[in-house]
CSV table of C-alpha atoms in Angstrom, one decimal:
chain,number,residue,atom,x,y,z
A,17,UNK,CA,0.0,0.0,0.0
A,18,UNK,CA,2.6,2.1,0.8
A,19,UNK,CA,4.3,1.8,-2.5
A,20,UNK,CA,1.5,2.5,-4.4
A,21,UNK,CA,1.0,5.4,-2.5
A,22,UNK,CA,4.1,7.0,-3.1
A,23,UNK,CA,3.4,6.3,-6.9
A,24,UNK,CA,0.5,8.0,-7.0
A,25,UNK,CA,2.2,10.9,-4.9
A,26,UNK,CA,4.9,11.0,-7.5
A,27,UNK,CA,2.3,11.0,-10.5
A,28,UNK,CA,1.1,14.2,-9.3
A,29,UNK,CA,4.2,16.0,-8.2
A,30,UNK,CA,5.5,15.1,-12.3
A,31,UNK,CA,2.3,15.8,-13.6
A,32,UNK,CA,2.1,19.5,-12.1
A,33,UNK,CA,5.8,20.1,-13.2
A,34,UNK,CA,4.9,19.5,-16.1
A,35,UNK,CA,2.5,22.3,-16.3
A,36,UNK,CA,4.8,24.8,-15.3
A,37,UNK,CA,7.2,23.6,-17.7
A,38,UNK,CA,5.0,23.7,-20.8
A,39,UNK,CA,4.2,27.2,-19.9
A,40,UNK,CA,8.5,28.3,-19.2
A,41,UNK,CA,9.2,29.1,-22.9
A,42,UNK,CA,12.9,29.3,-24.6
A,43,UNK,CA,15.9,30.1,-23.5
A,44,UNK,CA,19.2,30.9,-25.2
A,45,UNK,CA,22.7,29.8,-24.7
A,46,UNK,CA,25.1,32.9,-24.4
A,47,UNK,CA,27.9,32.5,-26.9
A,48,UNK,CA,26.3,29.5,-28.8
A,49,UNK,CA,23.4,30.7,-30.5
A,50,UNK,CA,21.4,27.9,-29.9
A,51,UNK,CA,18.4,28.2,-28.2
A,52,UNK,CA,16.3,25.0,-26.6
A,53,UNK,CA,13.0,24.6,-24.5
A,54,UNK,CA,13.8,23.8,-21.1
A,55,UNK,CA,14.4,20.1,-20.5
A,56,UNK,CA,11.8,17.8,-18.6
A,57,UNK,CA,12.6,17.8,-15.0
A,58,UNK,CA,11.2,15.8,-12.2
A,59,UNK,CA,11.2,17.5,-8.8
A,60,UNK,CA,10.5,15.6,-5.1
A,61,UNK,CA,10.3,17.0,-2.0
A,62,UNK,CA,9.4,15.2,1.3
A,63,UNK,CA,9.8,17.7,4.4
A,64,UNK,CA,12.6,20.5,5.5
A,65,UNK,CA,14.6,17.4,7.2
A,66,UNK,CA,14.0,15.1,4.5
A,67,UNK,CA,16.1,15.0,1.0
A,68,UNK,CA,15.2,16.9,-1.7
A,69,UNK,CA,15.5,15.7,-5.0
A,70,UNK,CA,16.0,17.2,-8.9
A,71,UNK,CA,16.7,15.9,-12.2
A,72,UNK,CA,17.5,17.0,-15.3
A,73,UNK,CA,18.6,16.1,-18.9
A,74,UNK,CA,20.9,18.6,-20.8
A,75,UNK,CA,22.8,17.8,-23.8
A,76,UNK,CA,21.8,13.9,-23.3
A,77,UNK,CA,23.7,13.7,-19.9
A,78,UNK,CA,21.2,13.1,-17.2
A,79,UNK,CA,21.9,14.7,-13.6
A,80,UNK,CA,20.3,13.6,-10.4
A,81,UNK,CA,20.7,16.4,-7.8
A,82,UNK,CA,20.0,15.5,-3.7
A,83,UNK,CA,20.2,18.0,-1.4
A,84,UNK,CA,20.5,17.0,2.1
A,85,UNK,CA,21.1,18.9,5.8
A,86,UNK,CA,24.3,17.9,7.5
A,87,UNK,CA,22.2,17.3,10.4
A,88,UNK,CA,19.7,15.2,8.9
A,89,UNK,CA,23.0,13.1,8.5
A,90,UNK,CA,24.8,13.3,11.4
A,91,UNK,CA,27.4,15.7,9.8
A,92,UNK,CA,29.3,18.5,10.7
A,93,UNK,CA,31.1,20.8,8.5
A,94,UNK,CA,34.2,22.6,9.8
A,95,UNK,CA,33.5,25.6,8.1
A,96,UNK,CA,30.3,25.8,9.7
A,97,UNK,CA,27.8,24.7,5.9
A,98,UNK,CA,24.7,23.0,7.0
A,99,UNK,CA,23.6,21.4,3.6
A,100,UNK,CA,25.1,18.9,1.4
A,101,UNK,CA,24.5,18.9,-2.0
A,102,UNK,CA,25.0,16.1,-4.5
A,103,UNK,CA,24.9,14.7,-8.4
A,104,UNK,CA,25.5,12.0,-10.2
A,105,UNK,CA,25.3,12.4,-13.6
A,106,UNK,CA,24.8,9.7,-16.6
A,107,UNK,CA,24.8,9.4,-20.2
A,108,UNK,CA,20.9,9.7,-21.1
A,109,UNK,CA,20.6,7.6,-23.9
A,110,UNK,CA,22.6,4.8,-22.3
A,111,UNK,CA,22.0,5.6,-19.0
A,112,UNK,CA,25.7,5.3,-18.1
A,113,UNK,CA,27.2,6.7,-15.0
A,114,UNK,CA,29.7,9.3,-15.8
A,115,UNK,CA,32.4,8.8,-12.9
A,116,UNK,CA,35.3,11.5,-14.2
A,117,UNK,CA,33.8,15.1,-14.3
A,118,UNK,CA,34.5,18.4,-12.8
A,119,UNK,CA,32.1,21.0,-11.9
A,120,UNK,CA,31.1,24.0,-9.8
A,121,UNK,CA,27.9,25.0,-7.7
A,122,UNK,CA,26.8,28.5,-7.2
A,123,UNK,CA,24.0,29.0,-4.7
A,124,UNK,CA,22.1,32.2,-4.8
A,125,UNK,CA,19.9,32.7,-1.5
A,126,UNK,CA,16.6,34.6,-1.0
A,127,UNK,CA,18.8,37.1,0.2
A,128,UNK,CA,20.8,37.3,-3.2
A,129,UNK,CA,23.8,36.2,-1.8
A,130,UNK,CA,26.2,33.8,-3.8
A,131,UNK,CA,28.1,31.1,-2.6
A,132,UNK,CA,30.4,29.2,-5.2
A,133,UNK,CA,32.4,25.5,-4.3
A,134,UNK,CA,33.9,23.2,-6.2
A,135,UNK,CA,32.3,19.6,-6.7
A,136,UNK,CA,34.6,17.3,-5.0
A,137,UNK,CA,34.3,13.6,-6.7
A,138,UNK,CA,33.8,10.9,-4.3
A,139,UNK,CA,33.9,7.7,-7.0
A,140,UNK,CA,31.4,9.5,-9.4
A,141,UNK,CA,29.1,11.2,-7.1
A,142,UNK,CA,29.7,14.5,-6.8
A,143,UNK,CA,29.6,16.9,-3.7
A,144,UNK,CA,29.5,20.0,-1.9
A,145,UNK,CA,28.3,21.8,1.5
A,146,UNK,CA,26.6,25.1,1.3
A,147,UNK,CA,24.9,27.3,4.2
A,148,UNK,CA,21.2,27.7,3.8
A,149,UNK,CA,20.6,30.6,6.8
A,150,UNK,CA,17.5,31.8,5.5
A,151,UNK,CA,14.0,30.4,4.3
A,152,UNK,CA,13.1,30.7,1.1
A,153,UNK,CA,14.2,29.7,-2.6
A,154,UNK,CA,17.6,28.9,-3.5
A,155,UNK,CA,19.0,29.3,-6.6
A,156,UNK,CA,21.3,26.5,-7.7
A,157,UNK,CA,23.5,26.5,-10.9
A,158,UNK,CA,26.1,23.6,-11.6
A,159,UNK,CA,28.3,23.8,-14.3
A,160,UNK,CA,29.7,20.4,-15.0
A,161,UNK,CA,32.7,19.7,-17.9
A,162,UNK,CA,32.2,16.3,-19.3
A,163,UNK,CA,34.3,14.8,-22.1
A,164,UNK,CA,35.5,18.2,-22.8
A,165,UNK,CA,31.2,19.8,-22.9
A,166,UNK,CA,30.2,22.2,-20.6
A,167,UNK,CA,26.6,21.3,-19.0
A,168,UNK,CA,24.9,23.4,-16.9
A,169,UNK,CA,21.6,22.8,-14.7
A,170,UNK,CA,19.6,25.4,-12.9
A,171,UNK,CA,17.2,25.0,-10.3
A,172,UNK,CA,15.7,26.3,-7.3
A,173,UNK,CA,15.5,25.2,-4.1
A,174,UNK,CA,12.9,25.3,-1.6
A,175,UNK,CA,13.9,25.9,2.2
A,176,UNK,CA,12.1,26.0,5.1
C-alpha cells in the first residue's frame, strides 16, 4: 500500500511540473546561439529534514541532484555549511554513470547572496556543502565539464 501510495504521490508532483514547464518558454545559450526549450525535469520534496531531490537532462547527460542537511545526516562541517548537496550524472541515452567530471555549484539565496564550491568527486558522485541561513528559494547552478562539454543545470531550491 505504501508503494502505491508514493506512486500515485509522484504522478502528481510530475504531472504538475509539467504544467509549469510547458508554460516556461525558450531560453538561449550565451555564446552558442542555440536556443532549446527547457528540459523535462522531475522534482521531489518530502519535508525541511527530509532529501530533496531534482533531475534534469541537458545535452543527453542526465543529472540527479539531492540535497541533504548535515544534520539530517549526522554531519558537521568545519566551516560551519549546513547542507550537502550532491549529483550524479549519466549518459541519457545509455543511462551510463559518468564517474570522471568536474564541476562547480553557485547557490544564490533569497537574500541574493552567492556562494560558489567546487564539486569534489567521491567515485562518481559529486559533492559540496553550502549554508542555507535563510527560508526561502535557493538558486542552484552547476556547471559540469564532461568529455570536454560544458553542462549546466539550474534549479531552485525550496527551504524552510
Amino acid at each position: 500500500m505504501k508503494n502505491i501510495i508514493v506512486v500515485f504521490t509522484m504522478f502528481i508532483i510530475i504531472g504538475l511540473v509539467s504544467l509549469n514547464i510547458g508554460t516556461a518558454g525558450t531560453t538561449t545559450h550565451e555564446g552558442h546561439g542555440q536556443t532549446h526549450t527547457p528540459a523535462p525535469t522531475a522534482m521531489e520534496h518530502t519535508s525541511p529534514t527530509d532529501t530533496f531531490k531534482h533531475k534534469a537532462v541537458v545535452k543527453n547527460i542526465r543529472a540527479e541532484f539531492q540535497i541533504m542537511s548535515l544534520a539530517s545526516m549526522n554531519m558537521k562541517d568545519p566551516k560551519g555549511a549546513t547542507h550537502h548537496i550532491m549529483v550524479n550524472l549519466f549518459h541519457d541515452s545509455m543511462n551510463h554513470p559518468i564517474k570522471d567530471a568536474v564541476g562547480k555549484v553557485k547557490v544564490i539565496g533569497p537574500d541574493k547572496k552567492e556562494q560558489i564550491n567546487t564539486l569534489k568527486n567521491y567515485n562518481g558522485t559529486f559533492a559540496a556543502n553550502f549554508t542555507f541561513s535563510k527560508n526561502g528559494k535557493y538558486g542552484v547552478i552547476c556547471l559540469v565539464k564532461v568529455d570536454g562539454e560544458k553542462q549546466t543545470f539550474k534549479f531552485w531550491y525550496p527551504h524552510g
